[in-house]
PDB file of C-alpha atoms in Angstrom:
ATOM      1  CA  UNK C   1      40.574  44.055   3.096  1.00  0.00           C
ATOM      2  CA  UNK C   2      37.512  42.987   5.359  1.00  0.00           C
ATOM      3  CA  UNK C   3      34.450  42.157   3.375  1.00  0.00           C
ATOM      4  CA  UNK C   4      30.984  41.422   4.593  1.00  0.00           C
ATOM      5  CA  UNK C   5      28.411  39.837   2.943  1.00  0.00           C
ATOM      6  CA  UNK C   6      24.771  39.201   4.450  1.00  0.00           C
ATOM      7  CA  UNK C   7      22.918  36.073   4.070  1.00  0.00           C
ATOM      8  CA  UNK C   8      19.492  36.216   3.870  1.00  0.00           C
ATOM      9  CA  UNK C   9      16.962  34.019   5.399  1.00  0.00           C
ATOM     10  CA  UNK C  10      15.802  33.464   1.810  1.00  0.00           C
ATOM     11  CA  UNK C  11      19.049  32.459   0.368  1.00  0.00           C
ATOM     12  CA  UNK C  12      19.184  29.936   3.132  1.00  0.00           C
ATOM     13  CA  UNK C  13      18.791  26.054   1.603  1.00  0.00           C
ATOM     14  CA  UNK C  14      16.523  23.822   3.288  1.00  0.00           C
ATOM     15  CA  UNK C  15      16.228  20.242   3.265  1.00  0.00           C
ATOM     16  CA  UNK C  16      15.569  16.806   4.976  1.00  0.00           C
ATOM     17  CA  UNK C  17      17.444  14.467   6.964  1.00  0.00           C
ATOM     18  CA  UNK C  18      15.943  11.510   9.315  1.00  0.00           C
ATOM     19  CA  UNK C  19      15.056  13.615  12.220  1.00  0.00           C
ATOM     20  CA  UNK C  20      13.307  16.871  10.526  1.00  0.00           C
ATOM     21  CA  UNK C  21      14.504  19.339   8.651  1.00  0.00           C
ATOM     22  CA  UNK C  22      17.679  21.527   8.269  1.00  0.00           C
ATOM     23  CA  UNK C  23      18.842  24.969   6.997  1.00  0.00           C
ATOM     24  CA  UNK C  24      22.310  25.439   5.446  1.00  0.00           C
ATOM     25  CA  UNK C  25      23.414  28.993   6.104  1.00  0.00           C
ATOM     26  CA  UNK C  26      26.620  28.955   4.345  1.00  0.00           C
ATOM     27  CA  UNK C  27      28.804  26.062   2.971  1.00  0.00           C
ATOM     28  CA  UNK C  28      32.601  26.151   1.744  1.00  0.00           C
ATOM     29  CA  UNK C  29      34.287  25.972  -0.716  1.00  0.00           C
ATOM     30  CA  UNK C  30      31.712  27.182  -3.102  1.00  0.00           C
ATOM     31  CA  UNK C  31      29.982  24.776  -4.844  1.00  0.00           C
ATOM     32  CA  UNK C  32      30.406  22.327  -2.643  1.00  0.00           C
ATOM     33  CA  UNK C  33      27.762  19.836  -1.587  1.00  0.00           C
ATOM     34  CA  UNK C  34      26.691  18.649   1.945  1.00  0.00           C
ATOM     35  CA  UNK C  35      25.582  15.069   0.256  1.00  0.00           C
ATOM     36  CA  UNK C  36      28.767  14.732  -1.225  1.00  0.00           C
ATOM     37  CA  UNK C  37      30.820  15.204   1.243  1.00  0.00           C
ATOM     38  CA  UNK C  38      33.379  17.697  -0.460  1.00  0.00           C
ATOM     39  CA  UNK C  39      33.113  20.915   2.030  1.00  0.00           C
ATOM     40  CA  UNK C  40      35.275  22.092   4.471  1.00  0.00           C
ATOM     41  CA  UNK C  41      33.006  23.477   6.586  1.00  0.00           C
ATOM     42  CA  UNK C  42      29.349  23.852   7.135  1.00  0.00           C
ATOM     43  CA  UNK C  43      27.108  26.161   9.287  1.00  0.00           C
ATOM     44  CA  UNK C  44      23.557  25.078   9.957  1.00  0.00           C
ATOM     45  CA  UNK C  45      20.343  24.961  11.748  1.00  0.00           C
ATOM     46  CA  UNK C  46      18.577  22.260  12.137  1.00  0.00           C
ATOM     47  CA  UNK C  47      15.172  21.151  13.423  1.00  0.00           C
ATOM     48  CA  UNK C  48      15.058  18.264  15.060  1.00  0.00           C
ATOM     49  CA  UNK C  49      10.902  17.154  15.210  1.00  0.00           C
ATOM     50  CA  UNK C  50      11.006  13.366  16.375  1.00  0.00           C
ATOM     51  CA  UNK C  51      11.473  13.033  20.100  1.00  0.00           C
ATOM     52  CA  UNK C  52      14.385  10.117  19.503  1.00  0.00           C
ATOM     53  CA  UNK C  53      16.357  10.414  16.262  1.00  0.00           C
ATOM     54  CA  UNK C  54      20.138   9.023  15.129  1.00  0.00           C
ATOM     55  CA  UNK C  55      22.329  11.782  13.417  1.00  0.00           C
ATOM     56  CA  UNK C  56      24.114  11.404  10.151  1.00  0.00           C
ATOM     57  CA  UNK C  57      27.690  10.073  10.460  1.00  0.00           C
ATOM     58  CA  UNK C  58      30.037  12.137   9.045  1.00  0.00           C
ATOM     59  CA  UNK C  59      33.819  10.474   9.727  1.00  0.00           C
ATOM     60  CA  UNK C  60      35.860  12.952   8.101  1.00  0.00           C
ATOM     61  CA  UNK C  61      34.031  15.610  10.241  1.00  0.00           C
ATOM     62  CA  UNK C  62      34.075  17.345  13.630  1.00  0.00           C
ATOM     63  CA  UNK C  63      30.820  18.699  14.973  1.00  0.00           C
ATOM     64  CA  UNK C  64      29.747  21.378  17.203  1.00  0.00           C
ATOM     65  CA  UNK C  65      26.101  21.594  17.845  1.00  0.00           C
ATOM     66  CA  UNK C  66      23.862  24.284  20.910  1.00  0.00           C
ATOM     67  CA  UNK C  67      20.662  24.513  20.847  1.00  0.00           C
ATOM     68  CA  UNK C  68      18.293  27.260  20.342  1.00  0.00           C
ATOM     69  CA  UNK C  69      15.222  25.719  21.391  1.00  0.00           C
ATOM     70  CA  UNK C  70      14.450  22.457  23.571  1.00  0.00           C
ATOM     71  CA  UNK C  71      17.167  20.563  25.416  1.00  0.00           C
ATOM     72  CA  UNK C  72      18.958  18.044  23.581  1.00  0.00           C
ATOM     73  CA  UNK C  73      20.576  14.607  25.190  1.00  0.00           C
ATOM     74  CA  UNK C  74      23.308  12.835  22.724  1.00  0.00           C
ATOM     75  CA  UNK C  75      24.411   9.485  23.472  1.00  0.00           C
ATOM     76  CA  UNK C  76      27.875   9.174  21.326  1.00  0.00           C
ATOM     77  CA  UNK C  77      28.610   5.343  21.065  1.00  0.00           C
ATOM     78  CA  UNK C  78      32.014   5.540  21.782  1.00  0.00           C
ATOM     79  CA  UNK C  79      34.810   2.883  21.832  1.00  0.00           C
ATOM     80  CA  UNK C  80      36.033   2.961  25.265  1.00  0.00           C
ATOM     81  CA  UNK C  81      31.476   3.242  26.157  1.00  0.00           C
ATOM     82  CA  UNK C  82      28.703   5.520  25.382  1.00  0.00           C
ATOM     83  CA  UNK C  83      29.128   9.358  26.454  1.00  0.00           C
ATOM     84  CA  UNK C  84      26.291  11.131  26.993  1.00  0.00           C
ATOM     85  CA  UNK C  85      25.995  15.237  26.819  1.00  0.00           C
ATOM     86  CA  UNK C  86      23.385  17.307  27.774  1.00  0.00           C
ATOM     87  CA  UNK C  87      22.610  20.239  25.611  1.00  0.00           C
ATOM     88  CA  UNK C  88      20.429  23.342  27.389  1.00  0.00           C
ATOM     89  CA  UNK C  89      18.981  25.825  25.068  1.00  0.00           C
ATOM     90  CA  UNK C  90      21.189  29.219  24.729  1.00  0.00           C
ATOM     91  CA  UNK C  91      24.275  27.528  27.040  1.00  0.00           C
ATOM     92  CA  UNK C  92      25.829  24.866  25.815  1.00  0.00           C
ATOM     93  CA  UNK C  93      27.912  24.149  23.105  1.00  0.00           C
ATOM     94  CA  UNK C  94      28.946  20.323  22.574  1.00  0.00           C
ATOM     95  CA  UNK C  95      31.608  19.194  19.983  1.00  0.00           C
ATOM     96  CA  UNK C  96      31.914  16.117  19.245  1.00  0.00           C
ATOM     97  CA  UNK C  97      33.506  12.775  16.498  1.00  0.00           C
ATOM     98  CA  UNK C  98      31.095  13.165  13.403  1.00  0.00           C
ATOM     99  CA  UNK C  99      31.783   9.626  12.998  1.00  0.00           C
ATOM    100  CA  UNK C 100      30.652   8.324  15.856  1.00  0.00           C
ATOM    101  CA  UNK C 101      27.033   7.245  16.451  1.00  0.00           C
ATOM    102  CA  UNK C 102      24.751   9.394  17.737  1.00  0.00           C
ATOM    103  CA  UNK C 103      21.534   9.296  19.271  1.00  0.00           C
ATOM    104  CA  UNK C 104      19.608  12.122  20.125  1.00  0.00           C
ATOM    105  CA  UNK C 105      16.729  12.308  22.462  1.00  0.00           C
ATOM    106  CA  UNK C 106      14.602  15.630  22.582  1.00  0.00           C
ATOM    107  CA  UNK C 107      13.108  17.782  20.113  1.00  0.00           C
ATOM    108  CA  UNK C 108      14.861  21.145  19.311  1.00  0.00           C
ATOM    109  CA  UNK C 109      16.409  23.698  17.473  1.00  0.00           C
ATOM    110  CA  UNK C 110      20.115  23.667  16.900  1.00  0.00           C
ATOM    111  CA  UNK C 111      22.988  25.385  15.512  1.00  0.00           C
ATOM    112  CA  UNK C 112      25.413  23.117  13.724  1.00  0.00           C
ATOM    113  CA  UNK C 113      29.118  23.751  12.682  1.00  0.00           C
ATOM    114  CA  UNK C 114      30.587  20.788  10.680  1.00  0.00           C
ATOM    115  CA  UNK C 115      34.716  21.175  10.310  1.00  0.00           C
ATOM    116  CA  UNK C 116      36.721  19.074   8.158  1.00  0.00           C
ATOM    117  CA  UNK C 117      39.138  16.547  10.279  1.00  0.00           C
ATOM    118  CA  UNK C 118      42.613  18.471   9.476  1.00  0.00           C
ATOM    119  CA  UNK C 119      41.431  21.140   7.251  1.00  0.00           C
ATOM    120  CA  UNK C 120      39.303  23.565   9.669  1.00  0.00           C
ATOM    121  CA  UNK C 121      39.407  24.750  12.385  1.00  0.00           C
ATOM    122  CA  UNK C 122      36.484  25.935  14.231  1.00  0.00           C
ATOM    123  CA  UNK C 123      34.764  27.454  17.476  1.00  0.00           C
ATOM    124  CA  UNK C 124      30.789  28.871  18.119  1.00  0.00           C
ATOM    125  CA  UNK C 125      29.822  30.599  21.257  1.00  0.00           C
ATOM    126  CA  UNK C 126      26.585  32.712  22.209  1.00  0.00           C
ATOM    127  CA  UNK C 127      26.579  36.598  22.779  1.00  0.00           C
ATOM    128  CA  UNK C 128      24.025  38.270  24.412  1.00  0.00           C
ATOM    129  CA  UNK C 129      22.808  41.509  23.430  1.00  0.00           C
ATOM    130  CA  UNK C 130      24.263  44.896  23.968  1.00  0.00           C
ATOM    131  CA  UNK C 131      27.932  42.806  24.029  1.00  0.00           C
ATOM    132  CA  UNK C 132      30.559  44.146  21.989  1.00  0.00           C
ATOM    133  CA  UNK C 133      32.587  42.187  20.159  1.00  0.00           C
ATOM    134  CA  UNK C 134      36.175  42.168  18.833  1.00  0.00           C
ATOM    135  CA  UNK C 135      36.894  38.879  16.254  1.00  0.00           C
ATOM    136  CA  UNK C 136      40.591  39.026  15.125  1.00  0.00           C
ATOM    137  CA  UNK C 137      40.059  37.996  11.219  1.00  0.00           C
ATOM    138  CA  UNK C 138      42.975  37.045   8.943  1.00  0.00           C
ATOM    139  CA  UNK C 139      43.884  35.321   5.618  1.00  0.00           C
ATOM    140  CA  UNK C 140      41.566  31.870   5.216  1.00  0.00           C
ATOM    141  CA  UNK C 141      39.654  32.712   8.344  1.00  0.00           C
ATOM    142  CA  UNK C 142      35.655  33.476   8.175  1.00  0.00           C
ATOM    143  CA  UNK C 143      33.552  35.011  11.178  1.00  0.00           C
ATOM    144  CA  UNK C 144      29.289  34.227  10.807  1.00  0.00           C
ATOM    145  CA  UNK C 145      27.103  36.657  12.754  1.00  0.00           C
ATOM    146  CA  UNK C 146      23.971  34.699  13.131  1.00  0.00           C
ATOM    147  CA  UNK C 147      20.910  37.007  14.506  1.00  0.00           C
ATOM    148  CA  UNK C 148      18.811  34.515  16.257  1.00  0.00           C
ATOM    149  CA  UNK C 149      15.446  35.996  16.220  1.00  0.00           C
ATOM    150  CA  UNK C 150      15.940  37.146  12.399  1.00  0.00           C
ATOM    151  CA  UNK C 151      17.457  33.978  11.082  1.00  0.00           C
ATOM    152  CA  UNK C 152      19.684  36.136   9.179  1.00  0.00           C
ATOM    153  CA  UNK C 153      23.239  36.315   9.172  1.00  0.00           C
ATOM    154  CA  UNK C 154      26.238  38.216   7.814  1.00  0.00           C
ATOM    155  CA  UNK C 155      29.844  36.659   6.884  1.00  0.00           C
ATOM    156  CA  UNK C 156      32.875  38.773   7.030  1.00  0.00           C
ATOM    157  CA  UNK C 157      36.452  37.522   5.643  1.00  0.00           C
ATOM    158  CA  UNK C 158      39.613  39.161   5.043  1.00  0.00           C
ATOM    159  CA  UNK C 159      42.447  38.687   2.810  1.00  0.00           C
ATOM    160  CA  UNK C 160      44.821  39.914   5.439  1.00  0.00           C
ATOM    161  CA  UNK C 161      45.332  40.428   9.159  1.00  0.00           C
ATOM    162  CA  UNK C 162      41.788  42.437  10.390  1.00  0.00           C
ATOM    163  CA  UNK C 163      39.213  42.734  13.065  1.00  0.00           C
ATOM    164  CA  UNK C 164      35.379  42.568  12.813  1.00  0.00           C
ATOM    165  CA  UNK C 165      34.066  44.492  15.593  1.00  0.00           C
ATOM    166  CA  UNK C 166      30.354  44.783  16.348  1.00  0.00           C
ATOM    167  CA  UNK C 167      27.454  45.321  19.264  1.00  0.00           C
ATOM    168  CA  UNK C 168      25.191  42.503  19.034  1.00  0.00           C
ATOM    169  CA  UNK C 169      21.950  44.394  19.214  1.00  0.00           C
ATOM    170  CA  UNK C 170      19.665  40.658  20.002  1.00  0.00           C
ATOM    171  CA  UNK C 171      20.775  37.388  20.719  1.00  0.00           C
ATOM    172  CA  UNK C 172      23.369  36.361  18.492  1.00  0.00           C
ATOM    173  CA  UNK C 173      26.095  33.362  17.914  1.00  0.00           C
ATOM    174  CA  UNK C 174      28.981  33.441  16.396  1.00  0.00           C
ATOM    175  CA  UNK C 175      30.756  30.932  14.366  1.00  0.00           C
ATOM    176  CA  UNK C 176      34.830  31.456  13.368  1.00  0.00           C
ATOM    177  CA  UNK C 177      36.645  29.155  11.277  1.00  0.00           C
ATOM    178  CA  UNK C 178      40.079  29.411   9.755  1.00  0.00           C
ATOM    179  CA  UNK C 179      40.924  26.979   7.094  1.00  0.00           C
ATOM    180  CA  UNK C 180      44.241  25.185   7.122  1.00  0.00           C
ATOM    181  CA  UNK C 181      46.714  25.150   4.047  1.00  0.00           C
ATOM    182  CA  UNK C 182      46.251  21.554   1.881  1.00  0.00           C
ATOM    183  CA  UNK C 183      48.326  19.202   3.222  1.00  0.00           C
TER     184      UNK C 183
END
């Protein structure tokens, strides 16, 4: 059976990291801590206020990160050389290593999916309003719509084979993940 569940902008958790401040929408499993390390996966928005910052490694992760507001350059130091990705407000969605070095230069806005290496599976894309949507939803598979200009969002996940269809009514994103069995 589908079930939604909205997350208010209240319910949201805020904190710090080196380059400003970020706002965990949702976080799974539950109870599980971003510090520690113990999630599967994490959606987020982040603020990014210092015009050159270095982002959190995370080795066990993979990231995806677009931004909302201000264009974004990463510089991923690489083995094989540095890789650099330019990230336009609204466009662009950049995944990347969580464990490998990153420098950011800009300041911004950003949406942030964090997948465990293995575990999750991932994908976030922009829709633009008046789209209609059709997300195939199954068993161990979560879809986040994230209203933009609200800062709200609402989760729907199944418990067997479904569809979430909706009209995006302003600027939205969003976020699927399925979750793999334990290996």
């Amino acid at each position: 059976m589908l079930k939604i569940t909205e997350i208010k902008k209240d319910d949201m958790r805020v904190s710090a990291w080196s380059g400003g401040t970020t706002t965990e929408i949702m976080i799974r499993p539950f109870g599980a801590v971003y510090a520690e390390r113990d999630f599967l996966f994490r959606i987020s928005t982040a603020k990014v206020e210092l015009e050159e910052s270095d982002f959190t490694a995370l080795p066990d992760y993979e990231r995806l990160i677009a931004s909302l507001e201000g264009t974004m350059e990463l510089t991923h130091a690489c083995p094989g050389g540095e890789e650099t990705a330019e990230i336009f407000p609204h466009s662009t969605v950049h995944r990347f290593d969580g464990g490998v070095p990153t420098h950011c230069v800009g300041k911004a806005r950003d949406l942030n999916l964090m997948l465990r290496k293995g575990r999750a599976e991932g994908d976030l894309r922009f829709i633009k309003a008046g789209e209609t949507v059709v997300q195939p939803l199954g068993p161990g598979e979560y879809a986040l719509v994230y209203d933009i200009s609200e800062g709200s969002a609402k989760l729907a996940e199944s418990d067997e084979d479904d569809f979430l269809v909706f009209m995006a009514e302003g600027e939205t994103a969003l976020f699927t993940v399925r979750i793999n069995e334990a290996e």
